[in-house]
Amino acid sequence: MISLVEDGLLQVAFDCSENFSQLRELAQRYADRKPDLADLCLVRMSELYPRHSVITIDEADFRVYRRNKREVIPLICPPRSN
C-alpha cells in the first residue's frame, strides 16, 4: 500500500525482508527473463493487493509474469507507439 507522508512524499508499505522467500521463488520461476528486484516486488505486491493494477512501461515482461502462479496481473501501460 502507498501512503502520503510529510512533505508530500509517498511511502510504499512493502518490506522485502518480510517477503524474501516469495521473492526468491519468483526470481527462480522467472530466471529466464532475468527480473530485477523492482519487478519481483511488483509481482509480489500484486499478490498481496489483488484489487490494484500495476503501472509499468515493461509490458513485455509483465504480460508473462503471473501472480499466485497463474493469475494474470492487471496492468496499466502507456499506449504503444507505431
mmCIF file of N, CA and C in Angstrom:
data_model
loop_
_atom_site.group_PDB
_atom_site.id
_atom_site.type_symbol
_atom_site.label_atom_id
_atom_site.label_comp_id
_atom_site.label_asym_id
_atom_site.label_seq_id
_atom_site.Cartn_x
_atom_site.Cartn_y
_atom_site.Cartn_z
ATOM 1 N N MET A 1 0.823 -1.161 0.000
ATOM 2 C CA MET A 1 0.000 0.000 0.000
ATOM 3 C C MET A 1 0.880 1.241 0.000
ATOM 4 N N ILE A 2 0.388 2.313 -0.547
ATOM 5 C CA ILE A 2 1.128 3.565 -0.602
ATOM 6 C C ILE A 2 0.412 4.583 0.274
ATOM 7 N N SER A 3 1.171 5.301 1.065
ATOM 8 C CA SER A 3 0.584 6.340 1.902
ATOM 9 C C SER A 3 1.369 7.636 1.729
ATOM 10 N N LEU A 4 0.685 8.744 1.943
ATOM 11 C CA LEU A 4 1.296 10.057 1.852
ATOM 12 C C LEU A 4 1.893 10.404 3.205
ATOM 13 N N VAL A 5 3.154 10.811 3.219
ATOM 14 C CA VAL A 5 3.817 11.208 4.460
ATOM 15 C C VAL A 5 4.168 12.692 4.360
ATOM 16 N N GLU A 6 4.770 13.230 5.389
ATOM 17 C CA GLU A 6 5.064 14.660 5.412
ATOM 18 C C GLU A 6 5.846 15.104 4.190
ATOM 19 N N ASP A 7 5.729 16.367 3.857
ATOM 20 C CA ASP A 7 6.397 16.989 2.712
ATOM 21 C C ASP A 7 5.904 16.435 1.380
ATOM 22 N N GLY A 8 4.727 15.793 1.352
ATOM 23 C CA GLY A 8 4.152 15.308 0.109
ATOM 24 C C GLY A 8 4.843 14.088 -0.470
ATOM 25 N N LEU A 9 5.673 13.405 0.291
ATOM 26 C CA LEU A 9 6.350 12.206 -0.192
ATOM 27 C C LEU A 9 5.443 10.994 -0.063
ATOM 28 N N LEU A 10 5.653 10.022 -0.920
ATOM 29 C CA LEU A 10 4.914 8.770 -0.854
ATOM 30 C C LEU A 10 5.767 7.714 -0.164
ATOM 31 N N GLN A 11 5.117 6.876 0.601
ATOM 32 C CA GLN A 11 5.811 5.778 1.271
ATOM 33 C C GLN A 11 5.133 4.470 0.889
ATOM 34 N N VAL A 12 5.919 3.532 0.367
ATOM 35 C CA VAL A 12 5.404 2.227 -0.002
ATOM 36 C C VAL A 12 5.530 1.307 1.206
ATOM 37 N N ALA A 13 4.414 0.713 1.597
ATOM 38 C CA ALA A 13 4.413 -0.179 2.760
ATOM 39 C C ALA A 13 4.687 -1.606 2.290
ATOM 40 N N PHE A 14 5.927 -1.860 1.929
ATOM 41 C CA PHE A 14 6.345 -3.190 1.487
ATOM 42 C C PHE A 14 7.740 -3.434 2.025
ATOM 43 N N ASP A 15 7.919 -4.533 2.702
ATOM 44 C CA ASP A 15 9.201 -4.864 3.303
ATOM 45 C C ASP A 15 9.754 -6.110 2.611
ATOM 46 N N CYS A 16 10.861 -5.940 1.890
ATOM 47 C CA CYS A 16 11.469 -7.073 1.178
ATOM 48 C C CYS A 16 11.830 -8.208 2.125
ATOM 49 N N SER A 17 12.316 -7.882 3.301
ATOM 50 C CA SER A 17 12.742 -8.933 4.224
ATOM 51 C C SER A 17 11.573 -9.792 4.691
ATOM 52 N N GLU A 18 10.383 -9.204 4.784
ATOM 53 C CA GLU A 18 9.205 -9.981 5.182
ATOM 54 C C GLU A 18 8.685 -10.865 4.047
ATOM 55 N N ASN A 19 9.113 -10.597 2.825
ATOM 56 C CA ASN A 19 8.641 -11.333 1.653
ATOM 57 C C ASN A 19 9.775 -12.036 0.924
ATOM 58 N N PHE A 20 10.895 -12.219 1.621
ATOM 59 C CA PHE A 20 12.092 -12.754 0.973
ATOM 60 C C PHE A 20 11.873 -14.103 0.310
ATOM 61 N N SER A 21 11.228 -15.031 0.995
ATOM 62 C CA SER A 21 11.061 -16.369 0.411
ATOM 63 C C SER A 21 10.188 -16.328 -0.837
ATOM 64 N N GLN A 22 9.154 -15.505 -0.846
ATOM 65 C CA GLN A 22 8.291 -15.380 -2.023
ATOM 66 C C GLN A 22 9.042 -14.698 -3.170
ATOM 67 N N LEU A 23 9.855 -13.681 -2.853
ATOM 68 C CA LEU A 23 10.640 -13.006 -3.888
ATOM 69 C C LEU A 23 11.663 -13.955 -4.499
ATOM 70 N N ARG A 24 12.289 -14.776 -3.653
ATOM 71 C CA ARG A 24 13.257 -15.754 -4.156
ATOM 72 C C ARG A 24 12.571 -16.773 -5.072
ATOM 73 N N GLU A 25 11.397 -17.218 -4.670
ATOM 74 C CA GLU A 25 10.655 -18.171 -5.504
ATOM 75 C C GLU A 25 10.292 -17.553 -6.855
ATOM 76 N N LEU A 26 9.851 -16.309 -6.840
ATOM 77 C CA LEU A 26 9.531 -15.621 -8.100
ATOM 78 C C LEU A 26 10.785 -15.467 -8.964
ATOM 79 N N ALA A 27 11.907 -15.133 -8.342
ATOM 80 C CA ALA A 27 13.165 -14.988 -9.090
ATOM 81 C C ALA A 27 13.553 -16.298 -9.761
ATOM 82 N N GLN A 28 13.363 -17.404 -9.070
ATOM 83 C CA GLN A 28 13.680 -18.714 -9.650
ATOM 84 C C GLN A 28 12.712 -19.057 -10.775
ATOM 85 N N ARG A 29 11.429 -18.783 -10.567
ATOM 86 C CA ARG A 29 10.423 -19.108 -11.574
ATOM 87 C C ARG A 29 10.654 -18.344 -12.874
ATOM 88 N N TYR A 30 11.055 -17.082 -12.763
ATOM 89 C CA TYR A 30 11.223 -16.239 -13.946
ATOM 90 C C TYR A 30 12.684 -15.966 -14.277
ATOM 91 N N ALA A 31 13.584 -16.847 -13.878
ATOM 92 C CA ALA A 31 15.020 -16.650 -14.093
ATOM 93 C C ALA A 31 15.361 -16.430 -15.566
ATOM 94 N N ASP A 32 14.635 -17.058 -16.467
ATOM 95 C CA ASP A 32 14.904 -16.897 -17.900
ATOM 96 C C ASP A 32 14.656 -15.472 -18.385
ATOM 97 N N ARG A 33 13.848 -14.705 -17.668
ATOM 98 C CA ARG A 33 13.550 -13.313 -18.036
ATOM 99 C C ARG A 33 14.462 -12.329 -17.307
ATOM 100 N N LYS A 34 15.278 -12.831 -16.378
ATOM 101 C CA LYS A 34 16.208 -12.018 -15.599
ATOM 102 C C LYS A 34 15.502 -10.815 -14.938
ATOM 103 N N PRO A 35 14.487 -11.086 -14.106
ATOM 104 C CA PRO A 35 13.766 -9.980 -13.476
ATOM 105 C C PRO A 35 14.637 -9.255 -12.455
ATOM 106 N N ASP A 36 14.449 -7.941 -12.363
ATOM 107 C CA ASP A 36 15.153 -7.208 -11.315
ATOM 108 C C ASP A 36 14.297 -7.196 -10.050
ATOM 109 N N LEU A 37 14.867 -6.709 -8.969
ATOM 110 C CA LEU A 37 14.173 -6.725 -7.689
ATOM 111 C C LEU A 37 12.877 -5.919 -7.754
ATOM 112 N N ALA A 38 12.886 -4.813 -8.476
ATOM 113 C CA ALA A 38 11.676 -3.990 -8.585
ATOM 114 C C ALA A 38 10.535 -4.780 -9.220
ATOM 115 N N ASP A 39 10.809 -5.514 -10.290
ATOM 116 C CA ASP A 39 9.772 -6.332 -10.936
ATOM 117 C C ASP A 39 9.245 -7.393 -9.972
ATOM 118 N N LEU A 40 10.157 -8.058 -9.280
ATOM 119 C CA LEU A 40 9.742 -9.101 -8.342
ATOM 120 C C LEU A 40 8.862 -8.526 -7.237
ATOM 121 N N CYS A 41 9.225 -7.351 -6.745
ATOM 122 C CA CYS A 41 8.429 -6.713 -5.691
ATOM 123 C C CYS A 41 7.043 -6.330 -6.210
ATOM 124 N N LEU A 42 6.962 -5.854 -7.443
ATOM 125 C CA LEU A 42 5.654 -5.508 -8.011
ATOM 126 C C LEU A 42 4.775 -6.736 -8.176
ATOM 127 N N VAL A 43 5.354 -7.843 -8.623
ATOM 128 C CA VAL A 43 4.577 -9.078 -8.746
ATOM 129 C C VAL A 43 4.080 -9.508 -7.367
ATOM 130 N N ARG A 44 4.965 -9.469 -6.382
ATOM 131 C CA ARG A 44 4.569 -9.857 -5.018
ATOM 132 C C ARG A 44 3.502 -8.922 -4.460
ATOM 133 N N MET A 45 3.652 -7.618 -4.675
ATOM 134 C CA MET A 45 2.637 -6.679 -4.191
ATOM 135 C C MET A 45 1.294 -6.917 -4.879
ATOM 136 N N SER A 46 1.319 -7.344 -6.142
ATOM 137 C CA SER A 46 0.055 -7.643 -6.827
ATOM 138 C C SER A 46 -0.626 -8.866 -6.211
ATOM 139 N N GLU A 47 0.161 -9.754 -5.617
ATOM 140 C CA GLU A 47 -0.416 -10.886 -4.888
ATOM 141 C C GLU A 47 -1.025 -10.421 -3.563
ATOM 142 N N LEU A 48 -0.345 -9.510 -2.905
ATOM 143 C CA LEU A 48 -0.809 -9.022 -1.604
ATOM 144 C C LEU A 48 -2.000 -8.072 -1.726
ATOM 145 N N TYR A 49 -2.046 -7.303 -2.810
ATOM 146 C CA TYR A 49 -3.098 -6.301 -3.025
ATOM 147 C C TYR A 49 -3.757 -6.547 -4.386
ATOM 148 N N PRO A 50 -4.529 -7.614 -4.517
ATOM 149 C CA PRO A 50 -5.042 -8.038 -5.828
ATOM 150 C C PRO A 50 -6.047 -7.084 -6.470
ATOM 151 N N ARG A 51 -6.600 -6.158 -5.729
ATOM 152 C CA ARG A 51 -7.578 -5.228 -6.314
ATOM 153 C C ARG A 51 -6.918 -4.086 -7.075
ATOM 154 N N HIS A 52 -5.592 -3.990 -6.993
ATOM 155 C CA HIS A 52 -4.874 -2.885 -7.616
ATOM 156 C C HIS A 52 -4.139 -3.344 -8.866
ATOM 157 N N SER A 53 -4.019 -2.442 -9.820
ATOM 158 C CA SER A 53 -3.273 -2.714 -11.052
ATOM 159 C C SER A 53 -1.826 -2.292 -10.884
ATOM 160 N N VAL A 54 -0.961 -2.853 -11.703
ATOM 161 C CA VAL A 54 0.445 -2.476 -11.746
ATOM 162 C C VAL A 54 0.620 -1.483 -12.889
ATOM 163 N N ILE A 55 1.252 -0.366 -12.596
ATOM 164 C CA ILE A 55 1.571 0.632 -13.617
ATOM 165 C C ILE A 55 3.005 0.367 -14.060
ATOM 166 N N THR A 56 3.184 0.129 -15.355
ATOM 167 C CA THR A 56 4.523 -0.226 -15.847
ATOM 168 C C THR A 56 4.694 0.162 -17.311
ATOM 169 N N ILE A 57 5.944 0.400 -17.687
ATOM 170 C CA ILE A 57 6.288 0.542 -19.104
ATOM 171 C C ILE A 57 6.895 -0.763 -19.623
ATOM 172 N N ASP A 58 7.102 -1.720 -18.727
ATOM 173 C CA ASP A 58 7.708 -3.014 -19.045
ATOM 174 C C ASP A 58 6.613 -4.031 -19.378
ATOM 175 N N GLU A 59 5.829 -3.706 -20.378
ATOM 176 C CA GLU A 59 4.667 -4.532 -20.721
ATOM 177 C C GLU A 59 5.058 -5.945 -21.142
ATOM 178 N N ALA A 60 6.146 -6.083 -21.871
ATOM 179 C CA ALA A 60 6.539 -7.406 -22.376
ATOM 180 C C ALA A 60 6.744 -8.405 -21.239
ATOM 181 N N ASP A 61 7.460 -8.006 -20.196
ATOM 182 C CA ASP A 61 7.684 -8.921 -19.072
ATOM 183 C C ASP A 61 6.416 -9.109 -18.248
ATOM 184 N N PHE A 62 5.679 -8.038 -18.003
ATOM 185 C CA PHE A 62 4.508 -8.155 -17.140
ATOM 186 C C PHE A 62 3.336 -8.878 -17.811
ATOM 187 N N ARG A 63 3.394 -9.062 -19.114
ATOM 188 C CA ARG A 63 2.400 -9.915 -19.777
ATOM 189 C C ARG A 63 2.740 -11.393 -19.554
ATOM 190 N N VAL A 64 3.973 -11.676 -19.152
ATOM 191 C CA VAL A 64 4.412 -13.050 -18.880
ATOM 192 C C VAL A 64 4.263 -13.379 -17.392
ATOM 193 N N TYR A 65 4.642 -12.434 -16.531
ATOM 194 C CA TYR A 65 4.573 -12.671 -15.090
ATOM 195 C C TYR A 65 3.152 -12.983 -14.653
ATOM 196 N N ARG A 66 3.040 -13.850 -13.658
ATOM 197 C CA ARG A 66 1.739 -14.220 -13.099
ATOM 198 C C ARG A 66 1.805 -14.090 -11.585
ATOM 199 N N ARG A 67 0.717 -13.661 -10.999
ATOM 200 C CA ARG A 67 0.641 -13.659 -9.540
ATOM 201 C C ARG A 67 -0.025 -14.954 -9.111
ATOM 202 N N ASN A 68 0.355 -15.433 -7.953
ATOM 203 C CA ASN A 68 -0.169 -16.706 -7.435
ATOM 204 C C ASN A 68 -0.026 -17.829 -8.460
ATOM 205 N N LYS A 69 1.049 -17.784 -9.210
ATOM 206 C CA LYS A 69 1.471 -18.787 -10.196
ATOM 207 C C LYS A 69 0.688 -18.807 -11.506
ATOM 208 N N ARG A 70 -0.588 -18.378 -11.510
ATOM 209 C CA ARG A 70 -1.325 -18.479 -12.780
ATOM 210 C C ARG A 70 -2.260 -17.334 -13.087
ATOM 211 N N GLU A 71 -2.397 -16.372 -12.189
ATOM 212 C CA GLU A 71 -3.324 -15.260 -12.417
ATOM 213 C C GLU A 71 -2.648 -14.130 -13.194
ATOM 214 N N VAL A 72 -3.328 -13.641 -14.213
ATOM 215 C CA VAL A 72 -2.839 -12.501 -14.974
ATOM 216 C C VAL A 72 -2.828 -11.284 -14.055
ATOM 217 N N ILE A 73 -1.784 -10.491 -14.157
ATOM 218 C CA ILE A 73 -1.666 -9.274 -13.357
ATOM 219 C C ILE A 73 -2.319 -8.129 -14.129
ATOM 220 N N PRO A 74 -3.305 -7.440 -13.537
ATOM 221 C CA PRO A 74 -3.908 -6.305 -14.237
ATOM 222 C C PRO A 74 -2.883 -5.178 -14.378
ATOM 223 N N LEU A 75 -2.755 -4.654 -15.599
ATOM 224 C CA LEU A 75 -1.730 -3.671 -15.915
ATOM 225 C C LEU A 75 -2.330 -2.365 -16.407
ATOM 226 N N ILE A 76 -1.590 -1.311 -16.141
ATOM 227 C CA ILE A 76 -1.833 -0.014 -16.775
ATOM 228 C C ILE A 76 -0.524 0.330 -17.465
ATOM 229 N N CYS A 77 -0.569 0.411 -18.798
ATOM 230 C CA CYS A 77 0.627 0.664 -19.605
ATOM 231 C C CYS A 77 0.372 1.852 -20.533
ATOM 232 N N PRO A 78 1.425 2.575 -20.883
ATOM 233 C CA PRO A 78 1.224 3.660 -21.854
ATOM 234 C C PRO A 78 0.869 3.082 -23.210
ATOM 235 N N PRO A 79 0.218 3.880 -24.050
ATOM 236 C CA PRO A 79 -0.122 3.393 -25.397
ATOM 237 C C PRO A 79 1.155 3.017 -26.169
ATOM 238 N N ARG A 80 1.020 2.018 -26.998
ATOM 239 C CA ARG A 80 2.149 1.583 -27.831
ATOM 240 C C ARG A 80 2.355 2.529 -28.987
ATOM 241 N N SER A 81 3.619 2.777 -29.320
ATOM 242 C CA SER A 81 3.954 3.611 -30.472
ATOM 243 C C SER A 81 3.929 2.758 -31.724
ATOM 244 N N ASN A 82 3.568 3.352 -32.822
ATOM 245 C CA ASN A 82 3.571 2.604 -34.107
ATOM 246 C C ASN A 82 4.859 2.773 -34.817
#
